[in-house]
Amino acid sequence: VSCRRSAQGNTLAFFYNTAEVIEPTPGIYWLNLLDANQVYRAMSDYLVFDIAFRPDGMQMAVGARHLNSPDQGLFILDFVTGEFQNLLNLEHVSNIIWKPDGQYLAMIGKTPEQDQPSWMIVHIDTGLITSQVPVNMDHVSSNSSNLTPNILLPPPDFPAWTWGVDLLNSQNRFNM
């Protein structure tokens, strides 16, 4: 299980990050810590790979793929409506980081046209990739089946370094 806590500290979200999908593992679960008896769920037909709260806590960026269709990529989940939309079609999404102004996301992603993943910055309103540099795959173990969070750092000139967020620990990641 992977967990994230909102910047305001009142919302906890979690997902099961396993390739073996057994009910009720698909989707995202979250709860308001002020009313921990009510657990919400969204994207119940999606295998989730990574999540990150928008700095204002009203939305979440989600890297996921649908279990029974080709729908995959970077999604935005709105906590007020419970609706989600596909912002960008990507075959891989991990290490999602919000810019503090909530207008951009940095992440590792792989478009269908790419041979290997890249660090990319995506504009939240348009879904356009505004910056992109290949991931240094020399840092990935050859027997690793996925990209391990926080070991793949973007190059020193990648724009997200100027955002004032801790790229090493920005998601407060922990596994149970």
PDB file of C-alpha atoms in Angstrom:
ATOM      1  CA  VAL A   1       0.000   0.000   0.000  1.00  0.00           C
ATOM      2  CA  SER A   2       1.276   3.482  -0.819  1.00  0.00           C
ATOM      3  CA  CYS A   3      -0.015   6.505   1.093  1.00  0.00           C
ATOM      4  CA  ARG A   4       0.097  10.266   0.639  1.00  0.00           C
ATOM      5  CA  ARG A   5      -1.065  13.048   2.947  1.00  0.00           C
ATOM      6  CA  SER A   6      -2.319  16.420   1.720  1.00  0.00           C
ATOM      7  CA  ALA A   7      -0.240  19.523   2.433  1.00  0.00           C
ATOM      8  CA  GLN A   8      -3.004  20.727   4.757  1.00  0.00           C
ATOM      9  CA  GLY A   9      -2.686  17.467   6.678  1.00  0.00           C
ATOM     10  CA  ASN A  10      -6.415  16.690   6.780  1.00  0.00           C
ATOM     11  CA  THR A  11      -6.692  14.189   3.904  1.00  0.00           C
ATOM     12  CA  LEU A  12      -4.999  10.819   3.578  1.00  0.00           C
ATOM     13  CA  ALA A  13      -5.083   8.927   0.277  1.00  0.00           C
ATOM     14  CA  PHE A  14      -3.841   5.440  -0.474  1.00  0.00           C
ATOM     15  CA  PHE A  15      -3.697   2.891  -3.253  1.00  0.00           C
ATOM     16  CA  TYR A  16      -2.489  -0.650  -3.656  1.00  0.00           C
ATOM     17  CA  ASN A  17       0.624  -0.640  -5.810  1.00  0.00           C
ATOM     18  CA  THR A  18       0.675  -4.239  -6.902  1.00  0.00           C
ATOM     19  CA  ALA A  19       0.425  -5.926 -10.277  1.00  0.00           C
ATOM     20  CA  GLU A  20      -1.908  -8.534  -8.801  1.00  0.00           C
ATOM     21  CA  VAL A  21      -5.273  -6.832  -8.773  1.00  0.00           C
ATOM     22  CA  ILE A  22      -7.635  -8.466  -6.320  1.00  0.00           C
ATOM     23  CA  GLU A  23     -10.791  -6.686  -5.203  1.00  0.00           C
ATOM     24  CA  PRO A  24     -10.842  -4.165  -3.541  1.00  0.00           C
ATOM     25  CA  THR A  25      -7.348  -3.147  -4.703  1.00  0.00           C
ATOM     26  CA  PRO A  26      -8.081  -1.118  -7.867  1.00  0.00           C
ATOM     27  CA  GLY A  27      -8.592   2.594  -7.539  1.00  0.00           C
ATOM     28  CA  ILE A  28      -7.776   5.330  -5.079  1.00  0.00           C
ATOM     29  CA  TYR A  29      -9.105   5.514  -1.552  1.00  0.00           C
ATOM     30  CA  TRP A  30      -9.110   8.636   0.607  1.00  0.00           C
ATOM     31  CA  LEU A  31     -10.471   9.914   3.854  1.00  0.00           C
ATOM     32  CA  ASN A  32     -10.753  13.174   5.707  1.00  0.00           C
ATOM     33  CA  LEU A  33      -8.931  12.682   8.987  1.00  0.00           C
ATOM     34  CA  LEU A  34     -11.586  14.807  10.727  1.00  0.00           C
ATOM     35  CA  ASP A  35     -14.169  12.131   9.780  1.00  0.00           C
ATOM     36  CA  ALA A  36     -12.134   8.932   9.435  1.00  0.00           C
ATOM     37  CA  ASN A  37     -15.282   6.758   9.401  1.00  0.00           C
ATOM     38  CA  GLN A  38     -16.044   7.728   5.775  1.00  0.00           C
ATOM     39  CA  VAL A  39     -13.651   6.290   3.161  1.00  0.00           C
ATOM     40  CA  TYR A  40     -14.104   7.463  -0.436  1.00  0.00           C
ATOM     41  CA  ARG A  41     -13.091   5.610  -3.579  1.00  0.00           C
ATOM     42  CA  ALA A  42     -12.543   6.667  -7.184  1.00  0.00           C
ATOM     43  CA  MET A  43     -11.149   5.148 -10.367  1.00  0.00           C
ATOM     44  CA  SER A  44     -12.225   1.678  -9.244  1.00  0.00           C
ATOM     45  CA  ASP A  45     -11.446   0.179 -12.683  1.00  0.00           C
ATOM     46  CA  TYR A  46      -7.890   1.549 -12.741  1.00  0.00           C
ATOM     47  CA  LEU A  47      -4.570   0.194 -11.571  1.00  0.00           C
ATOM     48  CA  VAL A  48      -2.873   3.172  -9.886  1.00  0.00           C
ATOM     49  CA  PHE A  49       0.895   3.690 -10.050  1.00  0.00           C
ATOM     50  CA  ASP A  50       1.382   7.048  -8.343  1.00  0.00           C
ATOM     51  CA  ILE A  51      -0.594   9.937  -6.844  1.00  0.00           C
ATOM     52  CA  ALA A  52       0.160  13.475  -5.673  1.00  0.00           C
ATOM     53  CA  PHE A  53      -2.105  16.035  -3.989  1.00  0.00           C
ATOM     54  CA  ARG A  54      -2.423  19.443  -5.631  1.00  0.00           C
ATOM     55  CA  PRO A  55      -0.960  22.010  -3.201  1.00  0.00           C
ATOM     56  CA  ASP A  56      -4.447  23.402  -2.421  1.00  0.00           C
ATOM     57  CA  GLY A  57      -5.696  19.872  -1.619  1.00  0.00           C
ATOM     58  CA  MET A  58      -8.697  20.127  -3.993  1.00  0.00           C
ATOM     59  CA  GLN A  59      -7.375  17.793  -6.694  1.00  0.00           C
ATOM     60  CA  MET A  60      -4.955  14.948  -7.145  1.00  0.00           C
ATOM     61  CA  ALA A  61      -2.707  13.952 -10.031  1.00  0.00           C
ATOM     62  CA  VAL A  62      -2.897  10.216 -10.723  1.00  0.00           C
ATOM     63  CA  GLY A  63      -0.766   7.924 -12.856  1.00  0.00           C
ATOM     64  CA  ALA A  64      -2.948   4.937 -13.801  1.00  0.00           C
ATOM     65  CA  ARG A  65      -4.189   2.555 -16.469  1.00  0.00           C
ATOM     66  CA  HIS A  66      -7.648   1.086 -16.980  1.00  0.00           C
ATOM     67  CA  LEU A  67      -7.947  -2.632 -16.286  1.00  0.00           C
ATOM     68  CA  ASN A  68     -10.072  -3.448 -19.368  1.00  0.00           C
ATOM     69  CA  SER A  69      -9.371  -0.739 -21.945  1.00  0.00           C
ATOM     70  CA  PRO A  70      -6.416   1.158 -23.394  1.00  0.00           C
ATOM     71  CA  ASP A  71      -7.187   4.243 -21.255  1.00  0.00           C
ATOM     72  CA  GLN A  72      -4.000   5.121 -19.374  1.00  0.00           C
ATOM     73  CA  GLY A  73      -1.854   8.059 -18.435  1.00  0.00           C
ATOM     74  CA  LEU A  74      -1.924  11.127 -16.235  1.00  0.00           C
ATOM     75  CA  PHE A  75      -5.326  11.848 -14.707  1.00  0.00           C
ATOM     76  CA  ILE A  76      -6.665  14.676 -12.562  1.00  0.00           C
ATOM     77  CA  LEU A  77      -9.101  13.658  -9.803  1.00  0.00           C
ATOM     78  CA  ASP A  78     -11.369  16.407  -8.415  1.00  0.00           C
ATOM     79  CA  PHE A  79     -12.254  15.730  -4.769  1.00  0.00           C
ATOM     80  CA  VAL A  80     -15.285  18.047  -4.824  1.00  0.00           C
ATOM     81  CA  THR A  81     -17.059  16.276  -7.709  1.00  0.00           C
ATOM     82  CA  GLY A  82     -15.357  12.872  -7.531  1.00  0.00           C
ATOM     83  CA  GLU A  83     -14.822  13.122 -11.299  1.00  0.00           C
ATOM     84  CA  PHE A  84     -11.542  12.438 -13.067  1.00  0.00           C
ATOM     85  CA  GLN A  85     -10.200  13.243 -16.516  1.00  0.00           C
ATOM     86  CA  ASN A  86      -7.281  11.995 -18.577  1.00  0.00           C
ATOM     87  CA  LEU A  87      -4.927  14.945 -18.928  1.00  0.00           C
ATOM     88  CA  LEU A  88      -2.269  13.160 -20.983  1.00  0.00           C
ATOM     89  CA  ASN A  89      -1.995   9.695 -22.541  1.00  0.00           C
ATOM     90  CA  LEU A  90       1.161   8.128 -21.118  1.00  0.00           C
ATOM     91  CA  GLU A  91       2.286   4.503 -20.896  1.00  0.00           C
ATOM     92  CA  HIS A  92       4.127   5.170 -17.664  1.00  0.00           C
ATOM     93  CA  VAL A  93       3.719   7.773 -14.908  1.00  0.00           C
ATOM     94  CA  SER A  94       5.689   7.945 -11.638  1.00  0.00           C
ATOM     95  CA  ASN A  95       7.380  10.380  -9.242  1.00  0.00           C
ATOM     96  CA  ILE A  96       4.619  12.995  -9.664  1.00  0.00           C
ATOM     97  CA  ILE A  97       5.454  16.408  -8.168  1.00  0.00           C
ATOM     98  CA  TRP A  98       3.256  19.532  -8.181  1.00  0.00           C
ATOM     99  CA  LYS A  99       4.668  23.010  -8.663  1.00  0.00           C
ATOM    100  CA  PRO A 100       3.590  24.995  -5.569  1.00  0.00           C
ATOM    101  CA  ASP A 101       1.352  27.288  -7.680  1.00  0.00           C
ATOM    102  CA  GLY A 102      -0.642  24.215  -8.821  1.00  0.00           C
ATOM    103  CA  GLN A 103      -0.198  25.051 -12.525  1.00  0.00           C
ATOM    104  CA  TYR A 104       2.420  22.438 -13.510  1.00  0.00           C
ATOM    105  CA  LEU A 105       3.368  18.852 -12.747  1.00  0.00           C
ATOM    106  CA  ALA A 106       6.796  17.264 -12.994  1.00  0.00           C
ATOM    107  CA  MET A 107       7.020  13.485 -13.341  1.00  0.00           C
ATOM    108  CA  ILE A 108       8.647  10.566 -15.022  1.00  0.00           C
ATOM    109  CA  GLY A 109       6.491   9.658 -18.005  1.00  0.00           C
ATOM    110  CA  LYS A 110       6.637   7.703 -21.224  1.00  0.00           C
ATOM    111  CA  THR A 111       4.574   8.643 -24.247  1.00  0.00           C
ATOM    112  CA  PRO A 112       3.587   5.884 -26.704  1.00  0.00           C
ATOM    113  CA  GLU A 113       6.129   7.330 -29.167  1.00  0.00           C
ATOM    114  CA  GLN A 114       9.093   7.144 -26.773  1.00  0.00           C
ATOM    115  CA  ASP A 115      11.494   4.250 -26.329  1.00  0.00           C
ATOM    116  CA  GLN A 116      12.302   5.130 -22.712  1.00  0.00           C
ATOM    117  CA  PRO A 117      10.788   7.307 -19.972  1.00  0.00           C
ATOM    118  CA  SER A 118      11.584  10.992 -19.604  1.00  0.00           C
ATOM    119  CA  TRP A 119      11.401  13.560 -16.867  1.00  0.00           C
ATOM    120  CA  MET A 120       8.683  15.912 -18.076  1.00  0.00           C
ATOM    121  CA  ILE A 121       6.801  19.013 -17.015  1.00  0.00           C
ATOM    122  CA  VAL A 122       3.125  19.220 -17.961  1.00  0.00           C
ATOM    123  CA  HIS A 123       0.873  22.295 -17.884  1.00  0.00           C
ATOM    124  CA  ILE A 124      -2.209  21.387 -15.842  1.00  0.00           C
ATOM    125  CA  ASP A 125      -4.743  23.384 -17.916  1.00  0.00           C
ATOM    126  CA  THR A 126      -3.589  22.308 -21.384  1.00  0.00           C
ATOM    127  CA  GLY A 127      -1.906  18.929 -20.853  1.00  0.00           C
ATOM    128  CA  LEU A 128       1.030  20.162 -22.943  1.00  0.00           C
ATOM    129  CA  ILE A 129       4.511  18.897 -22.150  1.00  0.00           C
ATOM    130  CA  THR A 130       6.580  22.062 -21.662  1.00  0.00           C
ATOM    131  CA  SER A 131       9.911  20.437 -20.815  1.00  0.00           C
ATOM    132  CA  GLN A 132      11.273  16.946 -21.307  1.00  0.00           C
ATOM    133  CA  VAL A 133      14.622  15.193 -20.710  1.00  0.00           C
ATOM    134  CA  PRO A 134      15.356  11.452 -20.874  1.00  0.00           C
ATOM    135  CA  VAL A 135      15.675   9.536 -17.607  1.00  0.00           C
ATOM    136  CA  ASN A 136      19.219   8.367 -16.974  1.00  0.00           C
ATOM    137  CA  MET A 137      18.526   4.625 -17.151  1.00  0.00           C
ATOM    138  CA  ASP A 138      22.052   3.847 -15.878  1.00  0.00           C
ATOM    139  CA  HIS A 139      20.617   4.315 -12.373  1.00  0.00           C
ATOM    140  CA  VAL A 140      17.960   1.607 -12.811  1.00  0.00           C
ATOM    141  CA  SER A 141      18.775  -1.966 -11.871  1.00  0.00           C
ATOM    142  CA  SER A 142      18.561  -4.305 -14.864  1.00  0.00           C
ATOM    143  CA  ASN A 143      16.343  -6.717 -12.911  1.00  0.00           C
ATOM    144  CA  SER A 144      13.968  -3.995 -11.691  1.00  0.00           C
ATOM    145  CA  SER A 145      10.466  -4.326 -13.158  1.00  0.00           C
ATOM    146  CA  ASN A 146       9.482  -0.742 -12.333  1.00  0.00           C
ATOM    147  CA  LEU A 147      11.059   2.625 -11.647  1.00  0.00           C
ATOM    148  CA  THR A 148      11.751   2.965  -7.944  1.00  0.00           C
ATOM    149  CA  PRO A 149      10.610   6.334  -6.522  1.00  0.00           C
ATOM    150  CA  ASN A 150      13.230   8.848  -5.453  1.00  0.00           C
ATOM    151  CA  ILE A 151      16.271   7.126  -6.977  1.00  0.00           C
ATOM    152  CA  LEU A 152      15.900   8.664 -10.416  1.00  0.00           C
ATOM    153  CA  LEU A 153      16.746  12.333 -10.080  1.00  0.00           C
ATOM    154  CA  PRO A 154      16.287  14.798 -12.921  1.00  0.00           C
ATOM    155  CA  PRO A 155      19.399  16.505 -14.284  1.00  0.00           C
ATOM    156  CA  PRO A 156      20.595  19.664 -12.497  1.00  0.00           C
ATOM    157  CA  ASP A 157      19.189  21.971 -15.214  1.00  0.00           C
ATOM    158  CA  PHE A 158      15.658  20.478 -15.081  1.00  0.00           C
ATOM    159  CA  PRO A 159      13.216  23.365 -14.303  1.00  0.00           C
ATOM    160  CA  ALA A 160      11.516  21.602 -11.363  1.00  0.00           C
ATOM    161  CA  TRP A 161      14.653  22.100  -9.253  1.00  0.00           C
ATOM    162  CA  THR A 162      13.731  25.826  -9.108  1.00  0.00           C
ATOM    163  CA  TRP A 163      10.225  25.164  -7.724  1.00  0.00           C
ATOM    164  CA  GLY A 164      11.330  25.164  -4.095  1.00  0.00           C
ATOM    165  CA  VAL A 165      10.111  21.617  -3.414  1.00  0.00           C
ATOM    166  CA  ASP A 166      12.214  18.751  -2.118  1.00  0.00           C
ATOM    167  CA  LEU A 167      12.492  16.507  -5.166  1.00  0.00           C
ATOM    168  CA  LEU A 168      14.042  13.779  -3.031  1.00  0.00           C
ATOM    169  CA  ASN A 169      11.167  13.547  -0.532  1.00  0.00           C
ATOM    170  CA  SER A 170       8.361  15.581  -2.077  1.00  0.00           C
ATOM    171  CA  GLN A 171       5.668  12.902  -1.742  1.00  0.00           C
ATOM    172  CA  ASN A 172       6.390  11.708   1.801  1.00  0.00           C
ATOM    173  CA  ARG A 173       6.347   8.206   0.314  1.00  0.00           C
ATOM    174  CA  PHE A 174       6.148   5.156   2.497  1.00  0.00           C
ATOM    175  CA  ASN A 175       5.037   1.600   1.898  1.00  0.00           C
ATOM    176  CA  MET A 176       3.259  -0.669   4.352  1.00  0.00           C
TER     177      MET A 176
END
